């Protein structure tokens, strides 16, 4: 428990005299003493109670407080029964050594405080266990009375003074008591949990993040009716929830650890119930996917979508748009300490399916049911998500001049901000974007993939009808292959990248790439090494400035004549002409492939 909890308990009669900034210290025990030097009896973390019988004059306070601070006690509580007001020299000494100081009202016995602290710290109160059993019974009943994971977390906070959160493998908060956990902190804790799980360590795991210590408990249902445990940790590591508790559980008594393990079991039951509820959405996605891949008539696919829409978009009376997201998880080694099988023994489709269901949830949305509108199927090693989008509001009237000729009017993201139109607020664009998905999940999932796993994602443009789904599926698959050609454990690509050279470059054989870049750039690199002429830098700037002599010279802080000399040297060394479009394009591609 924390000192703050003692101060907030009116029955203890404590009044804070100093140490407001130290009230989050953890109390691990209590000791009553009037010895001048009680250090031999202190092990750290105690609340020390004293009647001040050791104090003969003002000079005694500082040595006594120094001894307590050196022993690492949590705080000092001094009784007012003997001397009345607490001496100012004691208050000053506690401020000097940053030791929280409380005054104990003369009507409160030290035994009352001791009993309260021992009861709270032990974690063995019958009332706590009875409350857990009651929550368990309520959680297992149908209807809203169960309350979900929050009722168990509320119990931890109110009765044991433990702040706790249920997190997804990406760090998204699923449940919590009190203030929400900041997103970056949740992602960091999830990364610690995934990394520890991959090494085969036994939970709870200890993590120090942002100046605080957390204990991370895996959430797995080991009771009757539980799903059989995975043969290989890699089959479940990317989809398991975790319980993050703001405390160091390394020195907890067995009874308290057992209590927390029981809490994870209750939450695991809730998780299993949620997974069972996803069966309908998965089946709908599988049926639509099979129709699309089989080349079914658009009318047949549209009929299936009309059945799916009320399930995936409850309460919305408008026909949605759809996006397709394709994911694949690949394992390239025999696994770490937590794994047992070879990559071929792990079915990648189900792993990617469970992971994609989590990734596509808005990270700003909390709660176990926030994925109710995500339908994911899997075929072979791929997972394919059918994501419904609310209709995009009609754009405001165009300004004079209208949109540019190359605007993609089939893409709502482009329509919202087409050049020449009144720009719609970003919040009105409901479409998924590959870079946003990547930013939200890359850090924690990279820890779970460790050195032998890769996650690649491809995102299609939004389509407005059943006729566009087949193209959207192929678009998402092509984008995923582009992502797979990039380095990194977690990579994603969107449909925007399929209309540029980025689509082509990853598929050029390595030997061809090396030969092409060497033929064009090696002469310039050799010259730069010998003369420090910065020809490569000049070439990049010249192409970035679209061949404008003035803008390029200004960017490089050169006189135009100096720039002309450098470009002439580039043309002389390579035999190319930078006034020709073909040669500019070759240089551009060589720089991108190098």
XYZ file of C-alpha atoms in Angstrom:
594
model
C 0.000 0.000 0.000
C 1.035 3.641 -0.373
C 1.481 6.366 2.223
C -1.203 8.344 0.445
C -3.776 5.678 1.306
C -2.955 6.008 5.022
C -3.396 9.758 4.899
C -6.787 9.358 3.211
C -8.029 6.980 5.949
C -9.771 9.268 8.448
C -9.938 6.639 11.200
C -6.137 6.679 11.538
C -6.011 10.332 12.598
C -2.877 11.172 10.566
C -1.935 14.743 9.652
C 0.795 15.420 7.069
C 3.564 17.733 8.271
C 6.005 17.295 5.382
C 6.819 15.163 2.350
C 3.846 15.873 0.079
C 5.882 14.804 -2.978
C 6.798 11.436 -1.427
C 3.309 10.093 -0.711
C 3.511 7.447 -3.452
C 6.118 5.508 -1.456
C 5.138 1.908 -0.811
C 4.616 0.743 2.790
C 5.754 -2.851 3.336
C 5.399 -3.006 7.114
C 5.158 -1.056 10.364
C 7.468 -0.650 13.369
C 6.983 1.132 16.691
C 10.162 2.373 18.387
C 11.563 4.912 20.866
C 15.178 3.806 20.411
C 17.670 6.483 19.469
C 19.118 4.104 16.840
C 16.603 1.509 15.620
C 18.533 0.708 12.411
C 19.241 -2.943 13.382
C 15.513 -3.626 13.330
C 14.765 -1.903 10.009
C 14.825 -3.553 6.580
C 13.305 -0.732 4.475
C 9.782 0.222 3.496
C 8.425 0.488 7.048
C 6.170 3.137 8.494
C 7.949 3.995 11.753
C 5.725 4.967 14.719
C 7.342 6.829 17.601
C 6.221 8.523 20.816
C 9.373 10.743 20.754
C 10.750 9.347 24.052
C 14.190 9.229 22.414
C 14.257 13.052 22.031
C 15.944 14.980 24.863
C 16.621 18.223 22.959
C 16.513 19.682 19.427
C 19.932 18.234 18.488
C 18.590 14.674 18.678
C 16.134 15.010 15.759
C 18.513 15.183 12.808
C 20.594 12.050 13.740
C 17.412 10.037 14.335
C 15.870 11.042 11.003
C 19.175 10.453 9.192
C 19.247 6.869 10.507
C 15.660 6.248 9.321
C 16.297 7.751 5.880
C 19.470 5.689 5.497
C 17.525 2.517 6.304
C 15.016 3.313 3.548
C 11.900 3.598 5.665
C 8.726 4.783 3.914
C 7.743 7.418 6.463
C 7.688 8.545 10.103
C 4.565 9.020 12.241
C 5.059 10.851 15.551
C 2.504 10.785 18.356
C 1.196 13.996 19.901
C 0.248 12.403 23.246
C 3.628 13.037 24.926
C 4.726 16.498 23.730
C 1.605 17.928 22.132
C 2.668 19.634 18.902
C 5.449 17.919 16.945
C 8.749 19.806 17.491
C 9.828 22.094 14.649
C 13.344 20.602 14.666
C 11.908 17.190 13.805
C 9.843 18.680 10.977
C 12.955 20.450 9.640
C 15.062 17.276 9.811
C 12.432 15.308 7.862
C 12.296 17.990 5.171
C 16.101 17.908 4.928
C 16.161 14.120 4.405
C 12.970 13.994 2.274
C 11.253 11.725 4.794
C 7.436 12.055 4.953
C 6.319 13.036 8.469
C 2.868 12.504 9.959
C 1.417 13.640 13.260
C -0.724 11.039 15.059
C -3.669 12.434 16.984
C -3.479 11.614 20.687
C -6.854 9.857 20.500
C -5.487 7.217 18.088
C -3.477 4.297 19.467
C -0.404 3.103 17.610
C -1.951 -0.374 17.711
C -4.822 0.862 15.515
C -2.397 2.081 12.851
C -0.323 -1.093 13.087
C -3.357 -3.334 12.684
C -4.556 -1.364 9.646
C -1.181 -1.469 7.886
C -0.622 -5.170 8.551
C -4.108 -6.006 7.321
C -3.623 -4.033 4.111
C -0.108 -5.232 3.334
C -0.621 -8.913 4.037
C -3.050 -9.451 1.175
C -4.685 -12.252 3.166
C -7.871 -10.585 4.363
C -10.851 -12.848 4.176
C -12.892 -9.922 2.910
C -10.626 -9.534 -0.123
C -10.919 -13.179 -1.077
C -14.663 -13.196 -0.477
C -14.980 -10.138 -2.698
C -12.998 -11.850 -5.465
C -15.232 -14.901 -5.236
C -18.285 -12.672 -5.432
C -16.906 -10.826 -8.450
C -16.148 -14.193 -10.023
C -19.738 -15.317 -9.565
C -21.080 -12.075 -11.012
C -18.626 -12.133 -13.896
C -19.731 -15.604 -14.896
C -23.427 -14.666 -14.962
C -25.067 -13.350 -18.096
C -26.157 -9.781 -18.487
C -24.535 -6.496 -17.481
C -24.203 -7.385 -13.779
C -20.791 -8.902 -14.384
C -19.414 -5.526 -15.333
C -16.421 -6.931 -17.199
C -12.796 -6.634 -16.054
C -13.398 -3.236 -14.462
C -15.096 -4.721 -11.380
C -12.018 -6.786 -10.564
C -9.677 -3.840 -11.135
C -11.863 -1.625 -8.955
C -11.459 -4.204 -6.184
C -7.663 -4.085 -6.489
C -7.709 -0.294 -6.222
C -10.219 0.108 -3.409
C -9.169 -2.786 -1.182
C -5.478 -3.318 -1.947
C -4.462 0.163 -3.166
C -3.145 -1.307 -6.431
C -3.544 0.540 -9.715
C -3.914 -1.920 -12.584
C -4.795 -1.998 -16.283
C -5.620 -4.715 -18.791
C -3.655 -4.120 -21.996
C -3.687 -5.647 -25.452
C -0.416 -6.809 -27.091
C -0.160 -3.402 -28.781
C -0.550 -1.564 -25.463
C -4.148 -0.442 -26.021
C -6.056 -0.139 -22.754
C -8.875 -2.665 -22.579
C -9.855 -1.991 -18.969
C -8.599 0.040 -16.058
C -9.540 1.548 -12.742
C -9.079 5.274 -12.335
C -7.097 7.446 -14.726
C -6.400 5.977 -18.194
C -2.883 4.813 -18.937
C -1.141 7.113 -21.465
C -0.792 5.477 -24.880
C 3.039 5.569 -25.099
C 3.307 4.074 -21.606
C 0.913 1.259 -22.536
C 2.906 0.505 -25.681
C 6.158 0.418 -23.688
C 4.694 -1.978 -21.108
C 3.320 -4.225 -23.844
C 6.754 -4.305 -25.457
C 8.373 -5.347 -22.157
C 5.761 -8.072 -21.722
C 6.186 -9.450 -25.247
C 9.976 -9.436 -25.007
C 9.903 -11.279 -21.662
C 7.389 -13.811 -22.975
C 9.577 -14.586 -26.003
C 12.541 -15.365 -23.745
C 10.500 -17.988 -21.892
C 10.575 -16.211 -18.533
C 7.848 -16.958 -16.041
C 5.506 -14.137 -15.099
C 4.985 -11.776 -13.475
C 7.594 -9.701 -15.301
C 9.122 -6.601 -13.723
C 9.361 -3.470 -15.878
C 10.683 -0.021 -14.974
C 9.133 2.612 -17.251
C 8.950 6.406 -16.888
C 10.315 6.323 -13.341
C 7.790 3.783 -12.028
C 7.941 0.026 -11.482
C 5.276 -2.248 -12.933
C 4.580 -5.960 -12.616
C 3.203 -7.576 -15.761
C 1.007 -10.662 -15.422
C 0.145 -12.791 -18.478
C -3.587 -13.328 -18.908
C -4.265 -16.930 -19.855
C -7.224 -19.090 -18.911
C -5.949 -22.294 -17.313
C -9.276 -23.376 -15.830
C -11.895 -25.839 -16.972
C -13.151 -25.141 -20.488
C -10.077 -23.108 -21.370
C -8.634 -23.191 -24.861
C -5.699 -25.655 -24.974
C -2.346 -23.981 -24.460
C -0.320 -23.278 -27.586
C 2.423 -25.755 -28.474
C 4.670 -22.847 -29.328
C 4.559 -19.458 -27.604
C 4.700 -17.806 -31.031
C 1.177 -19.043 -31.745
C -0.294 -16.824 -29.004
C 2.285 -14.221 -27.967
C 0.969 -11.614 -30.419
C -2.634 -11.888 -29.244
C -2.490 -12.459 -25.463
C -3.659 -9.741 -23.067
C -1.657 -8.702 -20.020
C -2.396 -7.238 -16.592
C -0.101 -4.317 -15.701
C 0.061 -3.488 -11.972
C 1.880 -0.399 -10.743
C 3.908 -2.161 -8.055
C 6.943 -4.390 -7.648
C 5.619 -7.915 -7.078
C 9.060 -9.436 -6.585
C 8.757 -9.316 -2.786
C 5.033 -10.005 -2.467
C 3.882 -12.831 -0.198
C 2.529 -15.952 -1.891
C -1.047 -15.126 -0.896
C -1.011 -11.820 -2.746
C 0.557 -13.375 -5.844
C -2.127 -16.068 -5.792
C -4.770 -13.359 -5.545
C -3.413 -11.580 -8.641
C -3.172 -14.856 -10.525
C -6.846 -15.384 -9.679
C -7.639 -11.949 -11.083
C -5.938 -12.841 -14.365
C -8.069 -15.982 -14.530
C -11.261 -13.928 -14.206
C -10.132 -11.576 -16.951
C -9.129 -14.550 -19.129
C -12.695 -15.860 -18.876
C -13.931 -12.506 -20.151
C -11.388 -12.663 -22.978
C -12.580 -16.127 -24.015
C -16.175 -14.923 -24.055
C -15.211 -12.003 -26.266
C -13.342 -14.294 -28.668
C -16.369 -16.558 -28.893
C -18.495 -13.548 -29.841
C -16.159 -12.837 -32.758
C -17.133 -16.094 -34.438
C -20.063 -14.512 -36.282
C -17.960 -11.661 -37.671
C -15.214 -14.039 -38.745
C -17.731 -16.256 -40.546
C -19.231 -13.281 -42.376
C -15.790 -12.138 -43.478
C -14.917 -15.670 -44.647
C -18.096 -15.935 -46.724
C -17.537 -12.569 -48.419
C -13.883 -13.386 -49.047
C -14.703 -16.723 -50.660
C -17.233 -15.045 -52.967
C -14.751 -12.351 -53.968
C -11.922 -14.806 -54.629
C -14.230 -17.103 -56.598
C -15.200 -14.264 -58.927
C -18.858 -14.272 -57.882
C -21.258 -11.820 -59.455
C -21.276 -8.373 -57.818
C -24.987 -8.759 -57.044
C -24.275 -11.905 -55.014
C -21.453 -10.211 -53.103
C -23.623 -7.140 -52.505
C -26.373 -9.331 -51.048
C -23.882 -10.853 -48.616
C -22.620 -7.390 -47.677
C -26.170 -6.280 -46.891
C -26.355 -9.152 -44.428
C -22.997 -8.266 -42.915
C -23.486 -4.503 -42.596
C -25.983 -4.532 -39.660
C -23.650 -6.838 -37.706
C -20.524 -4.837 -38.428
C -22.078 -1.374 -38.241
C -24.894 -1.590 -35.689
C -27.092 1.461 -35.534
C -25.907 3.031 -38.793
C -28.582 3.302 -41.441
C -26.268 4.154 -44.343
C -24.471 1.803 -46.691
C -20.786 1.892 -45.765
C -17.669 1.981 -47.823
C -15.198 -0.871 -47.443
C -11.454 -1.214 -47.142
C -9.384 -4.383 -47.287
C -6.308 -4.964 -45.126
C -4.028 -7.962 -45.652
C -1.541 -9.149 -43.004
C 0.992 -11.936 -42.855
C 3.215 -13.156 -40.016
C 6.325 -15.098 -41.042
C 8.778 -16.929 -38.790
C 12.289 -17.475 -40.097
C 14.046 -19.409 -37.305
C 13.397 -22.220 -34.858
C 12.327 -19.794 -32.169
C 13.724 -18.557 -28.878
C 13.457 -20.002 -25.409
C 9.697 -19.634 -25.455
C 9.216 -21.568 -28.705
C 9.475 -25.230 -29.456
C 8.795 -25.851 -33.112
C 10.127 -24.885 -36.505
C 8.475 -22.044 -38.450
C 6.635 -24.494 -40.682
C 4.883 -25.965 -37.637
C 3.159 -22.650 -36.864
C -0.052 -21.861 -38.744
C 0.498 -18.243 -39.760
C -3.080 -17.492 -40.828
C -4.732 -17.749 -37.370
C -1.860 -15.816 -35.772
C -2.222 -12.988 -38.296
C -6.014 -13.105 -37.941
C -5.994 -12.548 -34.165
C -3.327 -9.875 -34.490
C -5.130 -8.007 -37.262
C -8.317 -7.927 -35.182
C -6.360 -6.005 -32.556
C -4.361 -3.766 -34.897
C -7.444 -2.422 -36.643
C -9.039 -1.168 -33.417
C -8.697 2.563 -32.982
C -5.937 2.932 -30.337
C -7.898 5.798 -28.764
C -10.851 3.479 -28.085
C -10.760 1.378 -24.914
C -12.824 -1.590 -23.807
C -12.929 -5.288 -24.672
C -15.766 -4.835 -27.183
C -14.225 -2.033 -29.239
C -13.372 -4.485 -32.047
C -17.014 -5.315 -32.767
C -16.811 -3.788 -36.232
C -13.718 -5.647 -37.375
C -14.273 -8.799 -39.462
C -11.160 -10.814 -40.296
C -10.827 -14.080 -42.198
C -7.722 -16.059 -43.029
C -6.737 -18.063 -46.055
C -3.476 -19.988 -46.041
C -0.851 -17.851 -44.345
C -2.685 -14.556 -44.916
C -5.251 -12.767 -42.790
C -7.707 -10.548 -44.657
C -9.807 -7.896 -42.946
C -13.004 -6.474 -44.361
C -13.289 -3.068 -42.724
C -16.577 -1.158 -43.069
C -16.357 2.612 -43.082
C -19.159 5.087 -42.449
C -20.074 7.129 -45.494
C -17.821 10.156 -45.954
C -19.730 13.452 -45.757
C -20.160 15.157 -49.103
C -17.393 17.659 -49.772
C -18.154 21.346 -49.659
C -18.674 23.101 -53.006
C -15.542 23.449 -55.056
C -13.839 26.780 -55.407
C -13.150 28.373 -58.755
C -10.883 26.170 -60.830
C -12.181 22.836 -59.479
C -10.048 19.854 -58.613
C -6.869 19.045 -60.446
C -7.013 16.605 -63.318
C -5.016 13.910 -61.558
C -7.161 13.775 -58.383
C -8.399 10.273 -57.604
C -12.146 10.729 -57.201
C -12.585 7.145 -56.037
C -10.510 7.703 -52.926
C -12.322 9.495 -50.080
C -9.019 10.419 -48.504
C -8.001 12.300 -51.644
C -11.499 13.732 -52.136
C -11.403 15.316 -48.670
C -8.326 17.365 -49.489
C -8.159 17.594 -53.277
C -6.238 20.605 -54.552
C -8.564 23.420 -55.447
C -11.341 22.353 -53.082
C -12.231 23.475 -49.612
C -10.277 21.119 -47.409
C -12.354 18.925 -45.125
C -11.170 18.419 -41.543
C -8.986 15.360 -41.097
C -11.415 14.001 -38.531
C -13.988 13.483 -41.312
C -11.787 10.942 -43.092
C -12.566 7.520 -41.622
C -10.219 5.603 -43.906
C -7.345 3.513 -42.556
C -3.829 4.622 -43.436
C -0.822 2.326 -43.485
C 1.561 4.785 -41.824
C -0.859 5.405 -38.937
C -1.320 1.662 -38.358
C 2.433 1.186 -38.434
C 3.135 3.981 -35.947
C 0.591 2.596 -33.473
C 1.919 -0.969 -33.291
C 5.527 -1.102 -34.495
C 7.270 -0.652 -31.123
C 5.513 -3.297 -29.002
C 5.016 -5.883 -31.760
C 8.670 -5.735 -32.785
C 9.494 -6.984 -29.277
C 7.100 -9.902 -29.673
C 8.454 -10.825 -33.097
C 12.000 -10.823 -31.646
C 14.698 -11.981 -34.076
C 12.715 -14.594 -35.944
C 9.382 -13.024 -36.881
C 8.048 -10.443 -39.340
C 4.674 -8.772 -39.709
C 3.764 -7.186 -43.051
C 0.589 -5.218 -43.767
C -1.063 -3.939 -46.943
C -3.948 -1.445 -47.024
C -6.284 -0.866 -49.970
C -8.151 2.260 -50.943
C -11.793 2.565 -49.909
C -14.357 1.193 -52.356
C -18.028 2.047 -52.532
C -19.595 -1.129 -53.874
C -19.250 -4.872 -54.214
C -17.733 -4.455 -57.694
C -14.645 -2.845 -56.149
C -13.868 -5.493 -53.530
C -11.893 -7.811 -55.799
C -9.688 -4.955 -56.916
C -9.309 -3.780 -53.317
C -8.197 -7.262 -52.266
C -5.558 -7.431 -54.985
C -4.468 -3.890 -54.175
C -3.987 -4.758 -50.490
C -2.050 -7.907 -51.415
C 0.247 -5.956 -53.743
C 0.806 -3.352 -51.030
C 1.693 -6.088 -48.532
C 4.298 -7.472 -50.947
C 5.807 -3.993 -51.225
C 5.966 -3.856 -47.418
C 7.586 -7.311 -47.330
C 10.432 -6.047 -49.531
C 11.398 -3.472 -46.894
C 13.697 -4.012 -43.922
C 12.291 -4.186 -40.403
C 10.238 -6.471 -38.177
C 6.952 -4.622 -38.753
C 6.311 -3.039 -42.162
C 3.234 -1.636 -43.879
C 2.379 -0.106 -47.244
C -0.736 1.580 -48.566
C -2.451 1.870 -51.915
C -0.911 5.311 -52.564
C 2.494 3.675 -52.998
C 1.308 1.397 -55.782
C 1.171 4.272 -58.255
C 4.893 5.127 -58.100
C 8.343 3.685 -58.613
C 8.163 2.338 -55.037
C 6.024 -0.521 -56.376
C 8.669 -1.572 -58.891
C 11.986 -1.147 -57.109
C 11.588 -3.874 -54.443
C 11.112 -6.508 -57.139
C 14.245 -5.708 -59.154
C 16.776 -8.559 -58.595
C 19.660 -7.598 -56.323
C 22.353 -8.227 -58.925
C 20.560 -6.015 -61.443
C 20.169 -3.252 -58.854
C 23.843 -3.393 -57.935
C 25.011 -3.338 -61.556
C 22.688 -0.470 -62.486
C 23.653 1.751 -59.550
C 27.354 0.959 -59.882
C 27.384 1.919 -63.567
C 25.839 5.326 -62.864
C 27.039 6.282 -59.402
C 30.425 4.620 -58.833
C 32.284 7.129 -61.067
C 30.799 9.977 -59.041
C 31.597 8.340 -55.695
C 35.206 7.702 -56.743
C 35.581 11.313 -57.843
C 34.081 12.564 -54.567
C 36.513 10.436 -52.543
C 39.501 11.830 -54.424
C 38.439 15.477 -54.702
C 35.729 15.992 -52.047
C 33.614 17.460 -54.805
C 30.186 16.481 -53.403
C 28.895 15.425 -56.810
C 26.426 12.884 -55.346
C 24.934 15.538 -53.057
C 24.735 17.967 -55.990
C 22.991 15.362 -58.167
C 20.371 14.631 -55.484
C 19.642 18.315 -54.932
C 19.445 19.013 -58.695
C 16.862 16.269 -59.187
C 14.896 17.314 -56.072
C 14.693 20.835 -57.500
C 13.336 19.489 -60.813
C 16.424 20.714 -62.673
C 16.008 24.342 -61.584
C 19.446 25.960 -61.555
C 18.370 28.854 -59.334
C 16.574 26.807 -56.648
C 19.314 24.175 -56.586
C 22.090 26.738 -56.238
C 20.205 28.410 -53.397
C 19.672 25.084 -51.591
C 23.375 24.193 -51.859
C 24.514 27.777 -51.124
C 26.489 27.830 -54.380
C 26.900 30.313 -57.214
C 24.990 29.183 -60.298
C 28.240 28.967 -62.274
C 29.711 26.587 -59.658
C 26.577 24.443 -59.912
C 26.861 24.374 -63.718
C 30.486 23.257 -63.412
C 29.506 20.374 -61.060
C 26.655 19.207 -63.278
C 28.955 19.327 -66.256
C 31.468 17.156 -64.383
C 28.662 14.646 -63.552
C 27.723 14.438 -67.237
C 31.369 14.063 -68.287
C 32.050 11.218 -65.810
C 28.868 9.261 -66.608
C 28.322 10.031 -70.285
C 24.760 11.178 -69.501
C 22.906 14.417 -70.244
C 20.921 15.860 -67.334
C 18.811 17.936 -69.695
C 17.238 14.722 -71.030
C 14.249 13.225 -69.166
C 15.472 9.645 -69.672
C 18.843 10.332 -68.066
C 17.241 12.233 -65.168
C 14.960 9.251 -64.541
C 17.896 6.812 -64.578
C 19.800 8.881 -62.046
C 16.663 9.186 -59.887
C 16.142 5.408 -59.802
C 19.841 4.720 -59.178
C 19.813 7.000 -56.139
C 16.662 5.331 -54.790
C 18.118 1.847 -55.229
C 21.525 2.650 -53.765
